């Protein structure tokens, strides 16, 4: 239906009104109008159209005088009014979307509950079903502009990955992973593509690009590099960052979304945790000029000790030191930038195997993005050390942090300024917060 279709029910009444106005008779309401105008003062001169248009009202032109076609003029006027109204409707109905990065308004909150996906308008709102049906519905993530959502269904031993509108209408399957496989996905800044890493049951890892327009997925040839995770550069998505395992070890690689220009940053990370965690947690800086990631300190004797720290590297491979925790027993990793780019949210923990740690536990901390100061702790302390997992995310406006403890399956809402927190009882998995345009 177009904007003009909304006026169809009035077409007959408009025609009748024109006939009534054009008929050569005195209207019944003339006396009422005269009584009303007698009590009404003259409107200001600036409201007359002639004062704003270059017209000549001082000279009469009898040679050009003729009878005006009243009926035709009224029809044209009404058509013009309809066009203006339709234009106003179209402009008013256009959906404003936020920029892909930076602070945005807080929209819907998507979360898992009882193997289905729900949304709520706020942390204290009432949940309503988003996606249900056969299988387990998991992993709901909004696109950067908030207009779409991706999610997966685990059904009959297979993972089916879908892209849909934000209200879950018009779902389209973009990948299927067989039993024993896995997948990783992330939205492009323009919300039109999804970078997918799919893992076959054989362990083979593949990178591809799925489009929301329904075109077939486009595979990306990485040669000998086996991808573990991927992200789009800020602010324009002109580069992909792939953490991959190559013949020489694990490294971070950049390439164009069309698959060309593959280049290693030369970090060649080493750790005692294998490629799944080596150089993990990579996150683009807001200006797209550097990358923070999980680095591991090497012991003086060359052994791969388990000291995680947050590292930073520029696109030319230059490494930049960031201050670590004051207590050397504390691990610090998994950086996430705040929406305004001023802060980095990190996970801190102590190992259960560390004899010096009397109380192994995990928690969150926030540091200045420029590395000018140590991180300060926020939120709850979760017993269990490395087993906490502490998945986390920022609210679009940057005023809240959501965190999920993997070992206890508790979800918390945290004030990043004061560190105060409360538990969210309506889910045991990390929710995702929709970005909407600021007022």
mmCIF file of C-alpha atoms in Angstrom, residues 41-416:
data_model
loop_
_atom_site.group_PDB
_atom_site.id
_atom_site.type_symbol
_atom_site.label_atom_id
_atom_site.label_comp_id
_atom_site.label_asym_id
_atom_site.label_seq_id
_atom_site.Cartn_x
_atom_site.Cartn_y
_atom_site.Cartn_z
ATOM 1 C CA UNK A 41 -10.154 40.798 13.957
ATOM 2 C CA UNK A 42 -8.149 41.306 10.776
ATOM 3 C CA UNK A 43 -5.166 38.891 10.570
ATOM 4 C CA UNK A 44 -1.678 40.441 10.500
ATOM 5 C CA UNK A 45 -0.381 41.652 7.145
ATOM 6 C CA UNK A 46 2.657 39.338 7.258
ATOM 7 C CA UNK A 47 0.340 36.328 7.007
ATOM 8 C CA UNK A 48 -0.828 37.329 3.510
ATOM 9 C CA UNK A 49 0.922 35.376 0.793
ATOM 10 C CA UNK A 50 1.274 38.478 -1.413
ATOM 11 C CA UNK A 51 3.730 40.010 1.046
ATOM 12 C CA UNK A 52 6.174 37.147 0.420
ATOM 13 C CA UNK A 53 5.751 36.748 -3.377
ATOM 14 C CA UNK A 54 7.021 39.152 -6.109
ATOM 15 C CA UNK A 55 3.554 40.018 -7.494
ATOM 16 C CA UNK A 56 2.269 43.372 -8.825
ATOM 17 C CA UNK A 57 -1.040 44.366 -7.212
ATOM 18 C CA UNK A 58 -1.037 48.040 -8.251
ATOM 19 C CA UNK A 59 -1.845 47.774 -11.961
ATOM 20 C CA UNK A 60 -5.046 46.369 -13.393
ATOM 21 C CA UNK A 61 -4.698 44.346 -16.583
ATOM 22 C CA UNK A 62 -8.151 44.177 -18.169
ATOM 23 C CA UNK A 63 -6.719 42.731 -21.362
ATOM 24 C CA UNK A 64 -5.723 39.584 -19.479
ATOM 25 C CA UNK A 65 -8.827 39.366 -17.325
ATOM 26 C CA UNK A 66 -10.888 36.242 -17.768
ATOM 27 C CA UNK A 67 -13.107 33.959 -15.744
ATOM 28 C CA UNK A 68 -11.110 31.626 -13.486
ATOM 29 C CA UNK A 69 -11.944 27.893 -13.739
ATOM 30 C CA UNK A 70 -12.923 27.515 -10.071
ATOM 31 C CA UNK A 71 -13.628 23.804 -10.233
ATOM 32 C CA UNK A 72 -10.291 22.991 -11.866
ATOM 33 C CA UNK A 73 -8.385 25.187 -9.408
ATOM 34 C CA UNK A 74 -10.046 23.510 -6.451
ATOM 35 C CA UNK A 75 -9.155 20.103 -7.811
ATOM 36 C CA UNK A 76 -5.521 21.161 -8.305
ATOM 37 C CA UNK A 77 -5.429 22.605 -4.807
ATOM 38 C CA UNK A 78 -6.795 19.418 -3.315
ATOM 39 C CA UNK A 79 -4.321 17.312 -5.285
ATOM 40 C CA UNK A 80 -1.541 19.529 -3.992
ATOM 41 C CA UNK A 81 -2.774 19.081 -0.429
ATOM 42 C CA UNK A 82 -2.875 15.336 -0.926
ATOM 43 C CA UNK A 83 0.696 15.372 -2.242
ATOM 44 C CA UNK A 84 1.895 17.437 0.729
ATOM 45 C CA UNK A 85 0.098 15.128 3.170
ATOM 46 C CA UNK A 86 1.523 12.055 1.461
ATOM 47 C CA UNK A 87 5.020 13.533 1.559
ATOM 48 C CA UNK A 88 4.644 14.304 5.246
ATOM 49 C CA UNK A 89 3.456 10.758 5.864
ATOM 50 C CA UNK A 90 6.395 9.260 3.992
ATOM 51 C CA UNK A 91 8.956 11.460 5.758
ATOM 52 C CA UNK A 92 7.345 10.844 9.132
ATOM 53 C CA UNK A 93 7.275 7.088 8.595
ATOM 54 C CA UNK A 94 10.962 6.785 7.659
ATOM 55 C CA UNK A 95 12.810 4.831 10.333
ATOM 56 C CA UNK A 96 15.811 6.624 11.776
ATOM 57 C CA UNK A 97 18.745 4.331 12.425
ATOM 58 C CA UNK A 98 21.810 4.855 14.621
ATOM 59 C CA UNK A 99 25.384 5.012 13.400
ATOM 60 C CA UNK A 100 27.106 1.612 13.514
ATOM 61 C CA UNK A 101 29.473 2.733 16.272
ATOM 62 C CA UNK A 102 29.392 5.283 19.053
ATOM 63 C CA UNK A 103 26.722 5.937 21.696
ATOM 64 C CA UNK A 104 23.148 5.095 20.696
ATOM 65 C CA UNK A 105 19.757 4.807 22.325
ATOM 66 C CA UNK A 106 18.814 1.695 24.283
ATOM 67 C CA UNK A 107 16.304 -0.382 22.353
ATOM 68 C CA UNK A 108 14.984 -3.891 22.916
ATOM 69 C CA UNK A 109 16.856 -6.453 24.984
ATOM 70 C CA UNK A 110 16.998 -9.929 23.406
ATOM 71 C CA UNK A 111 17.697 -12.924 25.614
ATOM 72 C CA UNK A 112 17.306 -16.681 25.989
ATOM 73 C CA UNK A 113 14.858 -18.324 28.366
ATOM 74 C CA UNK A 114 13.665 -21.934 28.422
ATOM 75 C CA UNK A 115 15.200 -22.637 24.988
ATOM 76 C CA UNK A 116 13.301 -19.762 23.320
ATOM 77 C CA UNK A 117 14.220 -16.165 22.504
ATOM 78 C CA UNK A 118 12.441 -13.244 24.143
ATOM 79 C CA UNK A 119 12.666 -9.463 24.095
ATOM 80 C CA UNK A 120 11.795 -6.807 26.644
ATOM 81 C CA UNK A 121 11.768 -3.037 26.452
ATOM 82 C CA UNK A 122 13.983 -2.500 29.495
ATOM 83 C CA UNK A 123 15.779 -4.365 32.256
ATOM 84 C CA UNK A 124 12.656 -4.115 34.407
ATOM 85 C CA UNK A 125 10.132 -4.608 31.611
ATOM 86 C CA UNK A 126 7.994 -7.627 30.766
ATOM 87 C CA UNK A 127 9.359 -10.239 28.390
ATOM 88 C CA UNK A 128 7.539 -11.339 25.244
ATOM 89 C CA UNK A 129 8.299 -14.202 22.889
ATOM 90 C CA UNK A 130 10.466 -13.397 19.880
ATOM 91 C CA UNK A 131 11.353 -16.824 18.441
ATOM 92 C CA UNK A 132 9.987 -20.158 19.631
ATOM 93 C CA UNK A 133 9.093 -23.493 18.097
ATOM 94 C CA UNK A 134 11.013 -26.697 17.590
ATOM 95 C CA UNK A 135 14.562 -26.919 18.852
ATOM 96 C CA UNK A 136 16.633 -24.632 21.051
ATOM 97 C CA UNK A 137 16.721 -20.972 20.003
ATOM 98 C CA UNK A 138 20.060 -19.400 20.931
ATOM 99 C CA UNK A 139 22.506 -16.588 20.225
ATOM 100 C CA UNK A 140 20.342 -13.583 19.313
ATOM 101 C CA UNK A 141 22.407 -10.583 18.125
ATOM 102 C CA UNK A 142 21.050 -7.317 16.745
ATOM 103 C CA UNK A 143 22.657 -5.675 13.726
ATOM 104 C CA UNK A 144 24.475 -2.363 14.377
ATOM 105 C CA UNK A 145 21.556 -0.310 13.030
ATOM 106 C CA UNK A 146 19.059 -2.302 15.097
ATOM 107 C CA UNK A 147 16.953 -3.268 12.080
ATOM 108 C CA UNK A 148 17.837 -6.967 11.949
ATOM 109 C CA UNK A 149 18.715 -9.854 14.189
ATOM 110 C CA UNK A 150 20.715 -13.054 13.787
ATOM 111 C CA UNK A 151 20.130 -16.195 15.798
ATOM 112 C CA UNK A 152 20.586 -19.963 15.679
ATOM 113 C CA UNK A 153 18.303 -22.941 16.147
ATOM 114 C CA UNK A 154 19.686 -26.225 17.406
ATOM 115 C CA UNK A 155 17.361 -28.847 15.942
ATOM 116 C CA UNK A 156 17.916 -32.565 15.319
ATOM 117 C CA UNK A 157 21.599 -32.205 16.083
ATOM 118 C CA UNK A 158 22.179 -29.376 13.581
ATOM 119 C CA UNK A 159 22.714 -25.655 14.052
ATOM 120 C CA UNK A 160 20.700 -23.502 11.665
ATOM 121 C CA UNK A 161 21.781 -19.847 11.522
ATOM 122 C CA UNK A 162 19.139 -17.282 10.545
ATOM 123 C CA UNK A 163 18.967 -13.607 9.621
ATOM 124 C CA UNK A 164 15.611 -11.882 10.203
ATOM 125 C CA UNK A 165 14.033 -8.508 10.785
ATOM 126 C CA UNK A 166 14.405 -7.199 14.322
ATOM 127 C CA UNK A 167 10.916 -8.524 15.145
ATOM 128 C CA UNK A 168 11.978 -11.973 13.816
ATOM 129 C CA UNK A 169 9.778 -11.701 10.719
ATOM 130 C CA UNK A 170 11.060 -12.812 7.295
ATOM 131 C CA UNK A 171 13.715 -15.214 8.661
ATOM 132 C CA UNK A 172 16.230 -16.611 6.167
ATOM 133 C CA UNK A 173 18.639 -19.434 6.867
ATOM 134 C CA UNK A 174 22.213 -18.557 5.925
ATOM 135 C CA UNK A 175 24.145 -21.571 7.220
ATOM 136 C CA UNK A 176 23.694 -25.076 8.585
ATOM 137 C CA UNK A 177 26.307 -26.793 10.738
ATOM 138 C CA UNK A 178 26.110 -30.532 11.151
ATOM 139 C CA UNK A 179 26.409 -32.466 14.377
ATOM 140 C CA UNK A 180 29.694 -31.803 16.153
ATOM 141 C CA UNK A 181 30.300 -28.526 14.334
ATOM 142 C CA UNK A 182 30.349 -24.948 15.545
ATOM 143 C CA UNK A 183 29.962 -21.406 14.231
ATOM 144 C CA UNK A 184 30.966 -17.803 14.866
ATOM 145 C CA UNK A 185 29.305 -14.755 13.296
ATOM 146 C CA UNK A 186 29.515 -10.967 13.407
ATOM 147 C CA UNK A 187 27.599 -8.158 11.687
ATOM 148 C CA UNK A 188 29.154 -5.705 9.235
ATOM 149 C CA UNK A 189 28.941 -1.992 10.163
ATOM 150 C CA UNK A 190 26.328 -1.330 7.452
ATOM 151 C CA UNK A 191 24.157 -4.205 8.769
ATOM 152 C CA UNK A 192 23.944 -5.720 5.288
ATOM 153 C CA UNK A 193 26.348 -8.632 5.744
ATOM 154 C CA UNK A 194 27.275 -11.269 8.261
ATOM 155 C CA UNK A 195 30.809 -12.670 8.462
ATOM 156 C CA UNK A 196 30.560 -16.373 9.291
ATOM 157 C CA UNK A 197 33.129 -18.861 10.505
ATOM 158 C CA UNK A 198 31.660 -22.328 10.278
ATOM 159 C CA UNK A 199 33.360 -25.396 11.691
ATOM 160 C CA UNK A 200 32.643 -28.784 10.171
ATOM 161 C CA UNK A 201 32.465 -31.913 12.305
ATOM 162 C CA UNK A 202 35.870 -32.828 10.856
ATOM 163 C CA UNK A 203 37.304 -29.678 12.415
ATOM 164 C CA UNK A 204 37.802 -27.807 9.136
ATOM 165 C CA UNK A 205 37.158 -24.076 9.583
ATOM 166 C CA UNK A 206 35.776 -21.841 6.822
ATOM 167 C CA UNK A 207 35.151 -18.089 6.482
ATOM 168 C CA UNK A 208 32.267 -16.786 4.351
ATOM 169 C CA UNK A 209 30.134 -13.661 3.950
ATOM 170 C CA UNK A 210 26.328 -13.898 4.079
ATOM 171 C CA UNK A 211 24.206 -11.024 2.708
ATOM 172 C CA UNK A 212 20.772 -9.961 3.889
ATOM 173 C CA UNK A 213 19.628 -9.551 0.262
ATOM 174 C CA UNK A 214 19.378 -13.300 -0.200
ATOM 175 C CA UNK A 215 22.360 -13.809 -2.498
ATOM 176 C CA UNK A 216 24.373 -17.004 -1.933
ATOM 177 C CA UNK A 217 27.081 -16.949 0.699
ATOM 178 C CA UNK A 218 30.463 -15.838 -0.607
ATOM 179 C CA UNK A 219 33.406 -18.000 0.573
ATOM 180 C CA UNK A 220 36.680 -16.273 1.495
ATOM 181 C CA UNK A 221 39.841 -18.186 0.607
ATOM 182 C CA UNK A 222 42.413 -17.798 3.398
ATOM 183 C CA UNK A 223 44.884 -20.276 1.972
ATOM 184 C CA UNK A 224 46.583 -22.147 4.803
ATOM 185 C CA UNK A 225 45.060 -19.951 7.537
ATOM 186 C CA UNK A 226 42.398 -21.647 9.671
ATOM 187 C CA UNK A 227 40.117 -18.892 11.066
ATOM 188 C CA UNK A 228 39.042 -18.856 14.697
ATOM 189 C CA UNK A 229 37.154 -15.570 14.877
ATOM 190 C CA UNK A 230 36.589 -12.463 12.773
ATOM 191 C CA UNK A 231 35.532 -8.820 13.171
ATOM 192 C CA UNK A 232 34.890 -5.820 10.900
ATOM 193 C CA UNK A 233 37.049 -2.712 11.149
ATOM 194 C CA UNK A 234 35.763 0.560 12.462
ATOM 195 C CA UNK A 235 34.341 2.836 11.324
ATOM 196 C CA UNK A 236 33.626 1.750 7.743
ATOM 197 C CA UNK A 237 34.176 -2.010 7.754
ATOM 198 C CA UNK A 238 36.804 -1.753 5.023
ATOM 199 C CA UNK A 239 38.913 -4.490 6.603
ATOM 200 C CA UNK A 240 38.301 -7.826 8.247
ATOM 201 C CA UNK A 241 40.400 -8.888 11.202
ATOM 202 C CA UNK A 242 40.849 -12.644 11.377
ATOM 203 C CA UNK A 243 42.514 -14.494 14.200
ATOM 204 C CA UNK A 244 43.853 -17.589 12.562
ATOM 205 C CA UNK A 245 46.150 -20.537 12.916
ATOM 206 C CA UNK A 246 48.768 -20.800 10.191
ATOM 207 C CA UNK A 247 51.751 -23.052 9.615
ATOM 208 C CA UNK A 248 53.874 -20.612 11.605
ATOM 209 C CA UNK A 249 51.485 -20.443 14.564
ATOM 210 C CA UNK A 250 48.586 -18.229 15.621
ATOM 211 C CA UNK A 251 48.493 -14.626 14.372
ATOM 212 C CA UNK A 252 46.144 -11.759 13.599
ATOM 213 C CA UNK A 253 45.468 -11.112 9.914
ATOM 214 C CA UNK A 254 43.793 -8.254 8.055
ATOM 215 C CA UNK A 255 42.167 -8.534 4.631
ATOM 216 C CA UNK A 256 39.529 -6.831 2.534
ATOM 217 C CA UNK A 257 35.976 -8.183 2.671
ATOM 218 C CA UNK A 258 36.369 -9.435 -0.913
ATOM 219 C CA UNK A 259 39.163 -11.736 0.278
ATOM 220 C CA UNK A 260 42.102 -9.821 -1.172
ATOM 221 C CA UNK A 261 45.065 -8.263 0.640
ATOM 222 C CA UNK A 262 45.597 -10.914 3.314
ATOM 223 C CA UNK A 263 48.362 -9.672 5.627
ATOM 224 C CA UNK A 264 49.702 -10.959 8.960
ATOM 225 C CA UNK A 265 50.438 -8.515 11.784
ATOM 226 C CA UNK A 266 53.392 -10.655 12.821
ATOM 227 C CA UNK A 267 52.474 -11.224 16.459
ATOM 228 C CA UNK A 268 53.017 -14.997 16.336
ATOM 229 C CA UNK A 269 51.413 -15.505 19.709
ATOM 230 C CA UNK A 270 52.372 -18.357 21.984
ATOM 231 C CA UNK A 271 50.473 -19.657 24.986
ATOM 232 C CA UNK A 272 49.819 -22.832 26.900
ATOM 233 C CA UNK A 273 46.179 -22.792 25.834
ATOM 234 C CA UNK A 274 46.387 -23.657 22.149
ATOM 235 C CA UNK A 275 44.993 -21.670 19.195
ATOM 236 C CA UNK A 276 41.514 -21.408 20.704
ATOM 237 C CA UNK A 277 42.705 -18.767 23.187
ATOM 238 C CA UNK A 278 46.031 -17.539 21.851
ATOM 239 C CA UNK A 279 45.730 -13.849 20.775
ATOM 240 C CA UNK A 280 42.002 -14.117 21.445
ATOM 241 C CA UNK A 281 39.642 -11.285 22.382
ATOM 242 C CA UNK A 282 40.716 -8.994 19.526
ATOM 243 C CA UNK A 283 38.771 -5.709 19.369
ATOM 244 C CA UNK A 284 39.161 -2.749 16.999
ATOM 245 C CA UNK A 285 39.808 0.681 18.442
ATOM 246 C CA UNK A 286 37.077 3.270 17.650
ATOM 247 C CA UNK A 287 39.273 4.988 15.055
ATOM 248 C CA UNK A 288 40.149 1.677 13.363
ATOM 249 C CA UNK A 289 43.902 2.326 13.698
ATOM 250 C CA UNK A 290 44.781 -0.245 16.348
ATOM 251 C CA UNK A 291 43.614 -3.506 17.874
ATOM 252 C CA UNK A 292 43.525 -4.639 21.499
ATOM 253 C CA UNK A 293 43.774 -8.336 22.242
ATOM 254 C CA UNK A 294 44.694 -10.967 24.823
ATOM 255 C CA UNK A 295 48.445 -11.307 25.134
ATOM 256 C CA UNK A 296 50.283 -13.754 27.361
ATOM 257 C CA UNK A 297 53.441 -12.906 29.240
ATOM 258 C CA UNK A 298 56.292 -15.358 28.772
ATOM 259 C CA UNK A 299 58.233 -16.428 31.855
ATOM 260 C CA UNK A 300 61.902 -15.578 32.184
ATOM 261 C CA UNK A 301 62.790 -19.229 31.685
ATOM 262 C CA UNK A 302 60.855 -19.235 28.419
ATOM 263 C CA UNK A 303 57.995 -21.377 29.673
ATOM 264 C CA UNK A 304 54.462 -20.482 28.657
ATOM 265 C CA UNK A 305 53.142 -19.280 31.981
ATOM 266 C CA UNK A 306 49.539 -18.327 32.349
ATOM 267 C CA UNK A 307 49.667 -14.553 32.767
ATOM 268 C CA UNK A 308 47.084 -12.886 30.564
ATOM 269 C CA UNK A 309 47.421 -9.186 29.806
ATOM 270 C CA UNK A 310 45.716 -6.753 27.410
ATOM 271 C CA UNK A 311 47.949 -5.933 24.452
ATOM 272 C CA UNK A 312 47.580 -3.373 21.682
ATOM 273 C CA UNK A 313 48.990 -3.398 18.150
ATOM 274 C CA UNK A 314 48.729 -0.917 15.284
ATOM 275 C CA UNK A 315 47.950 -2.025 11.746
ATOM 276 C CA UNK A 316 51.635 -1.854 10.823
ATOM 277 C CA UNK A 317 52.482 -4.339 13.581
ATOM 278 C CA UNK A 318 53.778 -1.897 16.196
ATOM 279 C CA UNK A 319 52.979 -3.136 19.700
ATOM 280 C CA UNK A 320 51.915 -0.672 22.397
ATOM 281 C CA UNK A 321 52.232 -1.499 26.083
ATOM 282 C CA UNK A 322 49.213 -1.072 28.357
ATOM 283 C CA UNK A 323 49.448 -1.073 32.163
ATOM 284 C CA UNK A 324 48.574 -4.384 33.804
ATOM 285 C CA UNK A 325 47.105 -5.083 37.242
ATOM 286 C CA UNK A 326 49.112 -4.001 40.258
ATOM 287 C CA UNK A 327 48.887 -7.534 41.643
ATOM 288 C CA UNK A 328 50.897 -9.882 39.365
ATOM 289 C CA UNK A 329 48.666 -12.786 40.377
ATOM 290 C CA UNK A 330 45.669 -11.140 38.670
ATOM 291 C CA UNK A 331 44.926 -12.095 35.072
ATOM 292 C CA UNK A 332 43.475 -9.414 32.772
ATOM 293 C CA UNK A 333 42.061 -9.982 29.267
ATOM 294 C CA UNK A 334 39.021 -9.949 26.903
ATOM 295 C CA UNK A 335 38.852 -6.172 26.192
ATOM 296 C CA UNK A 336 35.651 -4.477 24.987
ATOM 297 C CA UNK A 337 35.498 -0.757 24.143
ATOM 298 C CA UNK A 338 32.711 1.401 25.553
ATOM 299 C CA UNK A 339 30.331 2.918 22.967
ATOM 300 C CA UNK A 340 32.049 6.319 23.257
ATOM 301 C CA UNK A 341 35.486 4.684 22.918
ATOM 302 C CA UNK A 342 36.822 6.215 26.144
ATOM 303 C CA UNK A 343 36.951 3.057 28.255
ATOM 304 C CA UNK A 344 37.903 -0.592 27.941
ATOM 305 C CA UNK A 345 35.978 -3.215 29.873
ATOM 306 C CA UNK A 346 38.137 -6.219 30.850
ATOM 307 C CA UNK A 347 37.774 -9.530 32.634
ATOM 308 C CA UNK A 348 40.006 -10.098 35.670
ATOM 309 C CA UNK A 349 40.540 -13.353 37.507
ATOM 310 C CA UNK A 350 42.939 -15.414 39.571
ATOM 311 C CA UNK A 351 43.845 -19.026 38.763
ATOM 312 C CA UNK A 352 42.778 -21.798 41.075
ATOM 313 C CA UNK A 353 46.191 -23.357 40.485
ATOM 314 C CA UNK A 354 48.002 -20.244 41.707
ATOM 315 C CA UNK A 355 49.271 -21.118 45.177
ATOM 316 C CA UNK A 356 49.498 -17.431 46.081
ATOM 317 C CA UNK A 357 45.811 -16.846 45.358
ATOM 318 C CA UNK A 358 43.933 -17.580 48.560
ATOM 319 C CA UNK A 359 40.549 -16.990 46.966
ATOM 320 C CA UNK A 360 40.343 -17.731 43.228
ATOM 321 C CA UNK A 361 37.600 -15.628 41.693
ATOM 322 C CA UNK A 362 36.630 -13.605 38.634
ATOM 323 C CA UNK A 363 35.324 -10.048 38.204
ATOM 324 C CA UNK A 364 35.215 -7.086 35.803
ATOM 325 C CA UNK A 365 37.264 -3.895 35.634
ATOM 326 C CA UNK A 366 37.361 -0.728 33.517
ATOM 327 C CA UNK A 367 40.471 1.088 32.294
ATOM 328 C CA UNK A 368 40.938 4.320 30.297
ATOM 329 C CA UNK A 369 41.210 3.443 26.600
ATOM 330 C CA UNK A 370 44.391 5.491 26.266
ATOM 331 C CA UNK A 371 46.126 3.386 28.934
ATOM 332 C CA UNK A 372 46.702 6.405 31.161
ATOM 333 C CA UNK A 373 45.702 4.563 34.346
ATOM 334 C CA UNK A 374 45.160 1.123 35.796
ATOM 335 C CA UNK A 375 41.735 -0.479 35.561
ATOM 336 C CA UNK A 376 39.344 -0.127 38.505
ATOM 337 C CA UNK A 377 37.153 -3.021 39.625
ATOM 338 C CA UNK A 378 33.363 -3.059 39.217
ATOM 339 C CA UNK A 379 30.519 -5.490 39.817
ATOM 340 C CA UNK A 380 30.381 -8.746 41.780
ATOM 341 C CA UNK A 381 33.177 -11.165 42.596
ATOM 342 C CA UNK A 382 32.366 -14.656 41.319
ATOM 343 C CA UNK A 383 34.048 -17.590 43.044
ATOM 344 C CA UNK A 384 35.742 -20.050 40.731
ATOM 345 C CA UNK A 385 38.580 -18.149 39.107
ATOM 346 C CA UNK A 386 39.016 -18.960 35.416
ATOM 347 C CA UNK A 387 35.755 -20.937 35.352
ATOM 348 C CA UNK A 388 33.686 -17.750 35.653
ATOM 349 C CA UNK A 389 33.804 -17.025 31.909
ATOM 350 C CA UNK A 390 32.187 -13.601 32.490
ATOM 351 C CA UNK A 391 30.744 -12.840 29.063
ATOM 352 C CA UNK A 392 29.963 -9.133 28.945
ATOM 353 C CA UNK A 393 28.579 -6.273 26.872
ATOM 354 C CA UNK A 394 27.821 -2.546 27.124
ATOM 355 C CA UNK A 395 24.415 -0.956 26.842
ATOM 356 C CA UNK A 396 24.217 1.155 23.641
ATOM 357 C CA UNK A 397 24.269 4.393 25.640
ATOM 358 C CA UNK A 398 27.204 3.219 27.772
ATOM 359 C CA UNK A 399 25.429 3.611 31.111
ATOM 360 C CA UNK A 400 25.206 -0.096 31.968
ATOM 361 C CA UNK A 401 27.306 -3.229 31.671
ATOM 362 C CA UNK A 402 25.695 -6.663 31.378
ATOM 363 C CA UNK A 403 27.717 -9.707 32.442
ATOM 364 C CA UNK A 404 27.096 -13.454 32.634
ATOM 365 C CA UNK A 405 29.108 -15.790 34.844
ATOM 366 C CA UNK A 406 29.646 -19.043 33.001
ATOM 367 C CA UNK A 407 30.105 -21.240 36.041
ATOM 368 C CA UNK A 408 27.095 -20.026 38.038
ATOM 369 C CA UNK A 409 24.923 -18.956 35.050
ATOM 370 C CA UNK A 410 24.084 -15.708 36.796
ATOM 371 C CA UNK A 411 23.470 -12.504 34.821
ATOM 372 C CA UNK A 412 24.180 -9.075 36.284
ATOM 373 C CA UNK A 413 23.488 -5.451 35.427
ATOM 374 C CA UNK A 414 26.372 -3.236 36.546
ATOM 375 C CA UNK A 415 26.826 0.527 36.870
ATOM 376 C CA UNK A 416 30.250 1.172 35.271
#
